[in-house]
Coordinates of C-alpha atoms in Angstrom, one line a residue:
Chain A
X29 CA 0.0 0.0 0.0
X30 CA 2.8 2.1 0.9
X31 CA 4.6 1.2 -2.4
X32 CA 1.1 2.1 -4.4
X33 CA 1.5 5.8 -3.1
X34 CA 4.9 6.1 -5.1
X35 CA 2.9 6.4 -8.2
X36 CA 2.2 9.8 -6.9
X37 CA 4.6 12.9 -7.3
X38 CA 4.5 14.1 -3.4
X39 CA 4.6 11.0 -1.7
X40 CA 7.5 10.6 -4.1
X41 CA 9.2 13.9 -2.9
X42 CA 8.0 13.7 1.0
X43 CA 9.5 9.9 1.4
X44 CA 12.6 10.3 -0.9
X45 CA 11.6 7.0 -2.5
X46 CA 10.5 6.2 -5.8
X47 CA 9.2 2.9 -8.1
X48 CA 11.4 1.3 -11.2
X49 CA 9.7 -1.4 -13.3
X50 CA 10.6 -4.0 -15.0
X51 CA 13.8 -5.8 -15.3
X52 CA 16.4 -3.6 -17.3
X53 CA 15.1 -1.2 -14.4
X54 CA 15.9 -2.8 -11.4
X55 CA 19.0 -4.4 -12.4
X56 CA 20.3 -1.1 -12.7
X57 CA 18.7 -0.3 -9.1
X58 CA 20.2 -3.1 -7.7
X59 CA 23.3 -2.0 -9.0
X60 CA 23.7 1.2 -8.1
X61 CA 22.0 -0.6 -4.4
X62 CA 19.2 1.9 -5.0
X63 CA 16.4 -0.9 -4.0
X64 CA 14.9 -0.6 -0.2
X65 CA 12.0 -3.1 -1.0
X66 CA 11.5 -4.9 -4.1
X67 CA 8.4 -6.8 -5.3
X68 CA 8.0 -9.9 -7.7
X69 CA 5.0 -12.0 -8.4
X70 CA 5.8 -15.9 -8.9
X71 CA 6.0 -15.5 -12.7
X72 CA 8.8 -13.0 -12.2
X73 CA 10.6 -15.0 -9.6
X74 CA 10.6 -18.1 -12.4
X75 CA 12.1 -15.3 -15.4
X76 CA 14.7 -13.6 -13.0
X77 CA 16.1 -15.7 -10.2
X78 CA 19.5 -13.5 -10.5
X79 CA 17.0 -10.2 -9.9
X80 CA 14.8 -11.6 -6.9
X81 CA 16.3 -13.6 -4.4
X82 CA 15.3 -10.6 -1.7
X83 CA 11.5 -10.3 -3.2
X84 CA 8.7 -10.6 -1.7
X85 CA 6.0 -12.3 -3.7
X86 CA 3.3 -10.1 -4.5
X87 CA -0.1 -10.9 -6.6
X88 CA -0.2 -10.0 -10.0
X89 CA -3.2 -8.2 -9.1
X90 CA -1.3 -6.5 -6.7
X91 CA 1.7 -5.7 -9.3
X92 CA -0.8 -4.4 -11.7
X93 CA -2.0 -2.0 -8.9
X94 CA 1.9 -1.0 -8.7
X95 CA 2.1 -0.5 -12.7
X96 CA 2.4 2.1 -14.3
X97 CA 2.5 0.4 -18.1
X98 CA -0.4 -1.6 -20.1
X99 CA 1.3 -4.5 -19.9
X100 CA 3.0 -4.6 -16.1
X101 CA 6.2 -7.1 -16.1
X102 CA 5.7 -7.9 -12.3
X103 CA 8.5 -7.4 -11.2
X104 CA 9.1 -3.6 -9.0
X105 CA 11.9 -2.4 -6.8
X106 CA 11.3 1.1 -4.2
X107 CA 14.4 2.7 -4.4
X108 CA 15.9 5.2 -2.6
X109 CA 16.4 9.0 -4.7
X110 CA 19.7 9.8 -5.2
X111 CA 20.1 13.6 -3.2
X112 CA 22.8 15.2 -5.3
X113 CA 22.5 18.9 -4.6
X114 CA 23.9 21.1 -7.6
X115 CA 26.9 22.5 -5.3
X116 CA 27.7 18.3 -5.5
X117 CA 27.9 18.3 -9.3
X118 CA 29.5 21.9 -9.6
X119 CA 32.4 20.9 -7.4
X120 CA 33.1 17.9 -9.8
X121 CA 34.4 20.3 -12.2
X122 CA 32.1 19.2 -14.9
X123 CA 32.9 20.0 -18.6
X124 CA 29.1 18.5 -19.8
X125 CA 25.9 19.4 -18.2
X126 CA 22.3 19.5 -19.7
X127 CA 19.6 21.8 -18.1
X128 CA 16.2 21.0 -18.4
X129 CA 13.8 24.2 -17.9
X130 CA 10.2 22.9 -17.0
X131 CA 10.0 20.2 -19.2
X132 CA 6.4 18.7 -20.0
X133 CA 6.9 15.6 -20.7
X134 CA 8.2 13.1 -18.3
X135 CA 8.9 11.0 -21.4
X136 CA 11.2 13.5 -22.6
X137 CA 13.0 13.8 -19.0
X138 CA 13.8 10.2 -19.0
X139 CA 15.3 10.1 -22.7
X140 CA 17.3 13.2 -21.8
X141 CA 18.6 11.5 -19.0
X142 CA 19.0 8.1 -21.0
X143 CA 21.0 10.4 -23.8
X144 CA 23.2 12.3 -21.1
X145 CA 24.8 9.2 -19.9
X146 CA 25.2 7.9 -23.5
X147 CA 27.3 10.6 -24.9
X148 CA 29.4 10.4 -21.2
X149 CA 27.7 14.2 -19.8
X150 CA 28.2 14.7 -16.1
X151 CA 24.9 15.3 -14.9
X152 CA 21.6 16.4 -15.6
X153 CA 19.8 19.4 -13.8
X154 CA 15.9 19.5 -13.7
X155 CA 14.4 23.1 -12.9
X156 CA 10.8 22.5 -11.8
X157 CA 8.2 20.6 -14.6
X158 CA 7.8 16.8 -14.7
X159 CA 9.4 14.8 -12.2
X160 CA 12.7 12.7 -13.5
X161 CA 11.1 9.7 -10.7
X162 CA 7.3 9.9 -12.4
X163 CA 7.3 6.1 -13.9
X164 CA 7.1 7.0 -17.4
X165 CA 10.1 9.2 -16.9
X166 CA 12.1 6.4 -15.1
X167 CA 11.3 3.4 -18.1
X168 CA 12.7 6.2 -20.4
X169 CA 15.8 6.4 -19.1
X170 CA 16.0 3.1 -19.0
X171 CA 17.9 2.8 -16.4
X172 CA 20.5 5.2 -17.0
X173 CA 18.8 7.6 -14.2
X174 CA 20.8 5.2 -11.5
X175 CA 23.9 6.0 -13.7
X176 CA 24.5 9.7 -13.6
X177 CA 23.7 12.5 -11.4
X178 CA 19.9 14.2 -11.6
X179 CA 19.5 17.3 -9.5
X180 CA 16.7 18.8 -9.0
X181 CA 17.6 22.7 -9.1
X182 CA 13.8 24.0 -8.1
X183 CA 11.4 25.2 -9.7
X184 CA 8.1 26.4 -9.4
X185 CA 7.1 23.2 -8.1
X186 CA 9.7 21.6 -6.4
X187 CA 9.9 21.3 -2.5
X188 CA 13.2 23.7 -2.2
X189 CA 13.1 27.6 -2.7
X190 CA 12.5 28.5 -6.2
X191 CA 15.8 28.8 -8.1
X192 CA 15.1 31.7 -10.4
X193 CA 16.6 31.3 -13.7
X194 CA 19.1 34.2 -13.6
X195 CA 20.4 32.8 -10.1
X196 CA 20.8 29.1 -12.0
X197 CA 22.7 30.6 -14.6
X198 CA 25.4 32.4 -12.6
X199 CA 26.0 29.5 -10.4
X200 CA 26.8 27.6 -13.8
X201 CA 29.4 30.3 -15.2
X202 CA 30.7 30.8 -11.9
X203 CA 31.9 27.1 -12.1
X204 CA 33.4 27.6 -15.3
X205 CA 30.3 26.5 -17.7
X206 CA 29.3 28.3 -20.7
X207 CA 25.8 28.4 -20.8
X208 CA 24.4 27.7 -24.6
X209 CA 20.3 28.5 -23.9
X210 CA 18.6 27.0 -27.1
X211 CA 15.8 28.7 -29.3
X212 CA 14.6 29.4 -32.7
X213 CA 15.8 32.1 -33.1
X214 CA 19.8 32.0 -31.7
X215 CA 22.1 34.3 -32.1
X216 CA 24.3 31.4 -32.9
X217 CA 23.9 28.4 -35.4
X218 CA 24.7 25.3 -33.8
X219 CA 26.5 24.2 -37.1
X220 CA 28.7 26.9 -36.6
X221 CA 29.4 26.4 -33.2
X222 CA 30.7 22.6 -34.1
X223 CA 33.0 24.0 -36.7
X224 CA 34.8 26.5 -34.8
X225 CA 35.8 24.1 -32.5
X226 CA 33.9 26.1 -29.6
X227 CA 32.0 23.3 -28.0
X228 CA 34.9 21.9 -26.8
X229 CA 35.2 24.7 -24.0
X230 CA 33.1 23.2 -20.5
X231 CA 29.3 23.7 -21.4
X232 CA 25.7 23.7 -19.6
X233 CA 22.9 23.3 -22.5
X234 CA 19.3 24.9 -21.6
X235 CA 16.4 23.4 -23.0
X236 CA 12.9 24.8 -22.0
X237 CA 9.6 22.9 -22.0
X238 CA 8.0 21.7 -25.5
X239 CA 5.0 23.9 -25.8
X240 CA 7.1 27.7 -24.6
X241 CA 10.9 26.8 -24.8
X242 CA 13.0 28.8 -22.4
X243 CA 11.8 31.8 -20.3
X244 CA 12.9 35.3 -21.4
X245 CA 14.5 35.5 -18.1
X246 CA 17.0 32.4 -18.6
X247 CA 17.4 33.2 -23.1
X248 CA 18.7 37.1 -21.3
X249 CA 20.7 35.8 -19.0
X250 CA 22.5 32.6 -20.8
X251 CA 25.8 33.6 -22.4
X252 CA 24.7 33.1 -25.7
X253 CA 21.9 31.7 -27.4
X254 CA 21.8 28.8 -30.0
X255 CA 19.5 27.7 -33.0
X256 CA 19.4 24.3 -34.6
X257 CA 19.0 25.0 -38.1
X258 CA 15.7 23.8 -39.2
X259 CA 16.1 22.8 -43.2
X260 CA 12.6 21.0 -43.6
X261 CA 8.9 22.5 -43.1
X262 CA 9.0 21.0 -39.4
X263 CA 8.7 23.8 -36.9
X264 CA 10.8 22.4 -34.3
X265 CA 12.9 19.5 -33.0
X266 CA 11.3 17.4 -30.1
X267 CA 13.0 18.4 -27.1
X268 CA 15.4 14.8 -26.2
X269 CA 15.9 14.9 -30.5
X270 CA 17.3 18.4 -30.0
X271 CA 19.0 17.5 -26.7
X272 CA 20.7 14.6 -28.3
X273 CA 21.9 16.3 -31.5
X274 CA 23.3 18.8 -29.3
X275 CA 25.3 16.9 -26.6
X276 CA 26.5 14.5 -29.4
X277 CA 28.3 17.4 -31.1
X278 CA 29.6 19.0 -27.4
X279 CA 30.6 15.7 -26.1
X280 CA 32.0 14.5 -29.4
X281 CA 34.0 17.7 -29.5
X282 CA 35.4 17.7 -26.2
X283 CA 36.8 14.6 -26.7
X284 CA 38.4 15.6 -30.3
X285 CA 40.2 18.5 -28.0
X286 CA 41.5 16.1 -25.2
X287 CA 42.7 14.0 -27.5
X288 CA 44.3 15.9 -30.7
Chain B
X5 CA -19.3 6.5 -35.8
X6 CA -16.5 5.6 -38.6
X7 CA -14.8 7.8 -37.8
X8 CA -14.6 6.3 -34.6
X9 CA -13.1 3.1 -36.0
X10 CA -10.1 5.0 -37.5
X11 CA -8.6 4.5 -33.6
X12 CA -8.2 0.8 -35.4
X13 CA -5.1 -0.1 -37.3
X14 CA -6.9 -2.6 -39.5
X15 CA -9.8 0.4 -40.4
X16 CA -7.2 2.8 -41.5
X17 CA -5.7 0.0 -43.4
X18 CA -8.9 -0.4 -45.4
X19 CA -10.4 2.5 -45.5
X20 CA -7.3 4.5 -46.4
X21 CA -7.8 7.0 -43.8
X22 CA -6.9 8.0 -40.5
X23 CA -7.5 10.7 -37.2
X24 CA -5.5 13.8 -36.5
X25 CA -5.8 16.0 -33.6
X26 CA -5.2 18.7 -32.0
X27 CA -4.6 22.6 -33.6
X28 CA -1.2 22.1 -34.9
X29 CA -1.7 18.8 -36.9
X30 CA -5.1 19.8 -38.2
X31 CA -3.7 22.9 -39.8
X32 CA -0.8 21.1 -41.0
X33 CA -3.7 18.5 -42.5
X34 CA -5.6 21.6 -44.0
X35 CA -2.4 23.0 -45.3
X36 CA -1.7 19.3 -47.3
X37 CA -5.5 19.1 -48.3
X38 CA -5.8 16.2 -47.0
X39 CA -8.7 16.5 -45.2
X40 CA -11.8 14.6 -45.6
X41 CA -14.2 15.5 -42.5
X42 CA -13.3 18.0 -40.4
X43 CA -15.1 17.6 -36.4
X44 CA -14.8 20.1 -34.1
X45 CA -16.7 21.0 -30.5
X46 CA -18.7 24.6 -30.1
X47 CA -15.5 25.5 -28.3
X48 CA -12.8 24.4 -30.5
X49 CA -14.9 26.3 -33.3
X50 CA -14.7 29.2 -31.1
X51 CA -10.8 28.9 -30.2
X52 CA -9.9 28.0 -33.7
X53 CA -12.4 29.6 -36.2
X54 CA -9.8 30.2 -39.2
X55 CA -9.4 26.0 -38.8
X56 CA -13.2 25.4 -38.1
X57 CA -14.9 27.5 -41.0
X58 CA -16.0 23.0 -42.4
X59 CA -16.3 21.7 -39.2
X60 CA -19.1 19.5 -38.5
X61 CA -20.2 20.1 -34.9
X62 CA -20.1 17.8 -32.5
X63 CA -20.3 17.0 -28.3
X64 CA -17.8 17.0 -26.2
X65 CA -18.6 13.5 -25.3
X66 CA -18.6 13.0 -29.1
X67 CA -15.1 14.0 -29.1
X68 CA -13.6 12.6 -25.9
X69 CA -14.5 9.1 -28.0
X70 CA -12.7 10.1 -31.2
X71 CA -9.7 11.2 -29.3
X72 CA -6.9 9.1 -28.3
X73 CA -5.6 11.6 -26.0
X74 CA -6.2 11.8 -21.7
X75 CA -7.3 15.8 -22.4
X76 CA -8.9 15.8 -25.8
X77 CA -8.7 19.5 -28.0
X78 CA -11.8 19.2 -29.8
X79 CA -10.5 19.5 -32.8
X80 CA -10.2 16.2 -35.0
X81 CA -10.0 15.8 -38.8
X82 CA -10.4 12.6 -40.5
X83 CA -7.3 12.6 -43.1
X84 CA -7.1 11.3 -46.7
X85 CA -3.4 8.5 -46.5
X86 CA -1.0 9.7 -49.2
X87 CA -0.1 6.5 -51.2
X88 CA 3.4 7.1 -51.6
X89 CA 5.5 4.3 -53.2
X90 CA 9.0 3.0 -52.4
X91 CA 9.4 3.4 -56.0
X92 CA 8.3 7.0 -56.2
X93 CA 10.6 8.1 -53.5
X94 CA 13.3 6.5 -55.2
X95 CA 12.7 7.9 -58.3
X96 CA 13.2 11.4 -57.3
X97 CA 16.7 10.8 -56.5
X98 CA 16.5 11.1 -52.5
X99 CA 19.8 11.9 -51.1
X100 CA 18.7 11.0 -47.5
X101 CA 16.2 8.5 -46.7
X102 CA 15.4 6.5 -43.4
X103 CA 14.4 3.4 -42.9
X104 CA 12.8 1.7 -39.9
X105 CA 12.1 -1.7 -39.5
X106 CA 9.1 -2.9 -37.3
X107 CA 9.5 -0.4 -34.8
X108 CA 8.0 -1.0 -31.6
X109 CA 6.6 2.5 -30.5
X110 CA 4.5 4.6 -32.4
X111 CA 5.9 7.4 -30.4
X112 CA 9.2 7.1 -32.3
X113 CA 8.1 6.4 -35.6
X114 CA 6.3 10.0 -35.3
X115 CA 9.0 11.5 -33.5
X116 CA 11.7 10.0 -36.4
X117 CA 9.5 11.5 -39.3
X118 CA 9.3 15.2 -37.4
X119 CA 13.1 14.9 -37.2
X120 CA 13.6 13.7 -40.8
X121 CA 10.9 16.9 -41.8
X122 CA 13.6 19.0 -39.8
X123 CA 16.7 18.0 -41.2
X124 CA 15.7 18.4 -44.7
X125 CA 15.5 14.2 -45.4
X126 CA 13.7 13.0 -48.9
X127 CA 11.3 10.3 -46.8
X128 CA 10.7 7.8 -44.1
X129 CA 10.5 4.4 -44.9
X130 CA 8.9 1.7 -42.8
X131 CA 9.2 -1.7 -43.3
X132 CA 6.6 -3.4 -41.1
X133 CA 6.3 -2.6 -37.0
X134 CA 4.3 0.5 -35.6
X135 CA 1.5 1.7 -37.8
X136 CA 2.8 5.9 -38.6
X137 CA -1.0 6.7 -38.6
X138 CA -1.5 5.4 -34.9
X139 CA -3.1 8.5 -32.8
X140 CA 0.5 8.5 -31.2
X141 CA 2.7 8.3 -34.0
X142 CA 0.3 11.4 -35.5
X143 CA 1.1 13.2 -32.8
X144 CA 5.0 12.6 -32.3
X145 CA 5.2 13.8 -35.9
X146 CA 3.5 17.3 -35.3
X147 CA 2.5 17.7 -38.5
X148 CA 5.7 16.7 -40.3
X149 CA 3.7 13.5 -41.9
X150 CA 1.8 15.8 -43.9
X151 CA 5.4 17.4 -45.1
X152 CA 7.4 14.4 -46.2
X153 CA 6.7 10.9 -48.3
X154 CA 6.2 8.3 -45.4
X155 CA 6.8 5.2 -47.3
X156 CA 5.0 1.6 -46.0
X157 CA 7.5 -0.7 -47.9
X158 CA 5.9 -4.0 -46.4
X159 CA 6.7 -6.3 -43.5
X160 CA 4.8 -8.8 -41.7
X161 CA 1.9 -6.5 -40.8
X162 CA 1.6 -4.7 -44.1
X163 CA -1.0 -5.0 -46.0
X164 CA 0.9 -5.6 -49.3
X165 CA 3.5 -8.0 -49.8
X166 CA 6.3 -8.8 -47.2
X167 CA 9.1 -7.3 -48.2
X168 CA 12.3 -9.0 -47.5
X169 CA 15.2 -7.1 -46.1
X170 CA 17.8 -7.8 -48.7
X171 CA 15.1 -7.1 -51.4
X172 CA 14.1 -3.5 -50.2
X173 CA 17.9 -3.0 -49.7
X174 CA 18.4 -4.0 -52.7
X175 CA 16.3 -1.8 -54.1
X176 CA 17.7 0.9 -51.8
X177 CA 21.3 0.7 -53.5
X178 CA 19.9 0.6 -57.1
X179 CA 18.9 4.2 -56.5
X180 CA 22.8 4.5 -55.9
X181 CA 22.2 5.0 -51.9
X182 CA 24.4 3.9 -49.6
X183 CA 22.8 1.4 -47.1
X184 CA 24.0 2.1 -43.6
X185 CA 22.4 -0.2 -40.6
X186 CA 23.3 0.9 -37.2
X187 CA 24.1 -1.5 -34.9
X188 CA 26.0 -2.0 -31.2
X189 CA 28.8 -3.8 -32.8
X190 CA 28.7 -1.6 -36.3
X191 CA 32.4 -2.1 -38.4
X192 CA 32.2 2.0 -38.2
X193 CA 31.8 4.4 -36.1
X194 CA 29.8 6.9 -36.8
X195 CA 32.1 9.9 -35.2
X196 CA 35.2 8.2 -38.2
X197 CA 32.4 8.6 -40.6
X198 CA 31.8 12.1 -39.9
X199 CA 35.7 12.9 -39.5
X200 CA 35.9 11.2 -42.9
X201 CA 33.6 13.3 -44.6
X202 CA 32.3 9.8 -46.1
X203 CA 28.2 10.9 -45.1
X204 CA 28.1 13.5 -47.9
X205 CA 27.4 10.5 -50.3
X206 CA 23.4 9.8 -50.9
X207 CA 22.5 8.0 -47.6
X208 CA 19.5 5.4 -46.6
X209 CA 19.9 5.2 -43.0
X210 CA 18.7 1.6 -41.2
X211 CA 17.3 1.5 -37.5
X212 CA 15.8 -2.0 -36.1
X213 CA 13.1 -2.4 -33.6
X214 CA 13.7 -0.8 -29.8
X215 CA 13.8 -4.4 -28.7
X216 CA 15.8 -6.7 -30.8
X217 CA 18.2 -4.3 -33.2
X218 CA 18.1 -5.1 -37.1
X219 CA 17.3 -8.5 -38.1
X220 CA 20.9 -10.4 -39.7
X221 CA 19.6 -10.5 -43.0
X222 CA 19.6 -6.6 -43.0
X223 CA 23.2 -6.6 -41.5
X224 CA 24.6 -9.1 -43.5
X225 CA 23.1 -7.1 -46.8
X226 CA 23.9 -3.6 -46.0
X227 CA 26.8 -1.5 -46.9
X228 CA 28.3 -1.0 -43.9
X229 CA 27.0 -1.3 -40.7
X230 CA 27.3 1.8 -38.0
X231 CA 28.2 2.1 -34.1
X232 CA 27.3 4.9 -32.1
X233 CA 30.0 5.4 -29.4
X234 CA 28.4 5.2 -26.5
X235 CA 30.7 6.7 -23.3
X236 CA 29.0 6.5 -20.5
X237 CA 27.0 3.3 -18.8
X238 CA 23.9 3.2 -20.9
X239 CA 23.7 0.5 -23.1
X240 CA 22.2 1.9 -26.0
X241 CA 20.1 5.4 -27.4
X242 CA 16.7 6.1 -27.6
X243 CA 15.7 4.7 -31.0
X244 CA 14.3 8.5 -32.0
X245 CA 17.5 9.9 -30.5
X246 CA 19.5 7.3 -32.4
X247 CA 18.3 8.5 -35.8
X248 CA 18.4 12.0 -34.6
X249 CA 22.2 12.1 -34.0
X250 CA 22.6 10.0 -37.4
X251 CA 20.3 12.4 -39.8
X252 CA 21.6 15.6 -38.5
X253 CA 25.4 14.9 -39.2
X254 CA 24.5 13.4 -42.4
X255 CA 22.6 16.3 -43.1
X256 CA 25.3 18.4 -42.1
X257 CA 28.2 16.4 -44.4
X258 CA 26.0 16.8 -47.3
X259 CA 25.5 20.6 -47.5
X260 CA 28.6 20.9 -46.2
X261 CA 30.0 18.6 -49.7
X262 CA 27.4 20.8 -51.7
X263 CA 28.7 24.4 -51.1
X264 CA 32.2 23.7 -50.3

């Protein structure tokens, strides 16, 4: 019962405890020892013996209570939410962050966070919209959320005192970040940008939500601004497809400096 | 009432038609006349009256059935399939194509097709997997499948023939493109591929299901087959992102070859 209130954003935030479904999911938990209590029904005790020696066996009507998905794989672990604070992942000396400015979609979240760890970025910061630990946001990331640190830098709706954007942005530069805040219409074309060489230099990309993109606040603020040149009729990327295509090129650069 | 039974994969199959919603694709619909019924609520005439001037009017109970969304616009227009042909496409002399086969997720078959609209790519073709006129797949696409040739080139779904891998790429490298299949354990790398300057050629790009990869026959037939570095501790990219990262600097090489 406890467990079923996890599917719910505050009890998420007031316990510090979220779900992961499924077993790509909570191998990774059990990996990173994330798991306080994890669930199996018989079925998934039979498919994963490596995964559920600690279970306890559950119904499947009770793991479809727990679901989140259509099609609910039995098998869920509670795990514990990482509390990396932003000071944490500043003093890291990071050369690779991604910003996420009330995002919509939890979807998107997860992919961003999925993508982040891909390309090797050092962390991910969330300022308030959809919750990185919602469930759809956790199978996106597919497990990659127990890989790299997620902070969540306020927001109108987070727990902590709302980080304005301007205040965000100068704790970035003042840890040796250049902030890159994407829009249509950047004073910068991110084509460009990769072949100058200039994404090599330690960078924070901001990405707003899908329906307003960044806040005037946060495009005024951010060192410079950056377009991805649209060549088709589309109006816009989706936010993880413009994400990715731009922490491939920053992460693919930064490597081509270290190395040559 | 039929309109209804476009939520079906098997109805839009037959019928030819299928259900777009929501302001954004509905003008984009409009914009590509293909539009065959037009419904709309009192208030979505009212919020949208340059869209809504042939709207039938209907409930909002009416609507909430047509719609496959959890907060439905109002707004839903029954849409005409273009039947565009492998053939066709091929016969313009497409510099940059991409080819899925049997994706999993509607979700990423739309959001692929936006990002092939955005990067200036010649089509989409899928060869069996998630239907690109599902509610979700609509949607992902934002419009972008009015704006491109979406090509069905058969698989075990389709209603045409099953294509078989090495036939459609085959037919791919008749039209002089270069058959690329990504894959985990590619023979390239796509970074050496871009440092090479090798993408500027005419480019079919190849991305298997979420699940299970490419099947062997495709591997075994194509070009070359493609890694994505990955750096981190994730064990593979979002499908959508996948393709993302792959289309852009392909994109990029070939205007780059074109004006330089």
């Amino acid at each position: 019962v406890a467990a079923r209130r996890l599917t719910g954003r505050r009890e998420r935030r007031e316990t510090g405890r979220f779900l992961a479904e499924g077993a790509p999911a909570v191998r990774e938990a059990l990996a990173a020892g994330a798991v306080v209590e994890l669930f199996a029904t018989a079925d998934a005790q039979q498919r994963y013996p490596e995964l559920t020696a600690d279970a306890a066996q559950i119904s499947p009507r009770d793991a479809a209570a727990l679901s989140e998905t259509v099609t609910p794989q039995g098998l869920i672990a509670v795990c514990r939410r990482e509390s990396t604070s932003l000071d944490d992942v500043l003093a890291a000396g990071p050369r690779l962050l991604v910003v996420l400015v009330e995002p919509n979609d939890p979807g998107n979240v997860g992919t961003v966070i999925r993508t982040a760890d891909a390309v090797g970025a050092d962390g991910v910061v969330l300022a308030g919209g959809a919750d990185p630990y919602n469930g759809k946001a956790v199978r996106a990331s597919a497990g990659s959320l127990f890989h790299l640190p997620v902070v969540d830098a306020g927001g109108p709706e987070s727990s902590g005192a709302p980080v304005a954007g301007a205040s965000l942005l100068d704790r970035l530069a003042s840890a040796g970040l250049r902030t890159l805040a994407t829009t249509a219409t950047g004073r910068q074309d991110l084509d460009e940008l990769i072949d100058t060489g200039s994404l090599a230099e330690p960078t924070a990309w901001l990405f707003g939500s899908e329906s307003h993109g960044l806040p005037p606040d946060v495009l005024a603020t951010a060192a410079d601004t950056v377009a991805i040149g649209m060549r088709g009729r589309a109006e816009s990327f989706n936010l993880a497809v413009a994400a990715a295509i731009c922490l491939y090129a920053t992460a693919r650069a930064q490597r081509a400096a270290s190395t040559g």
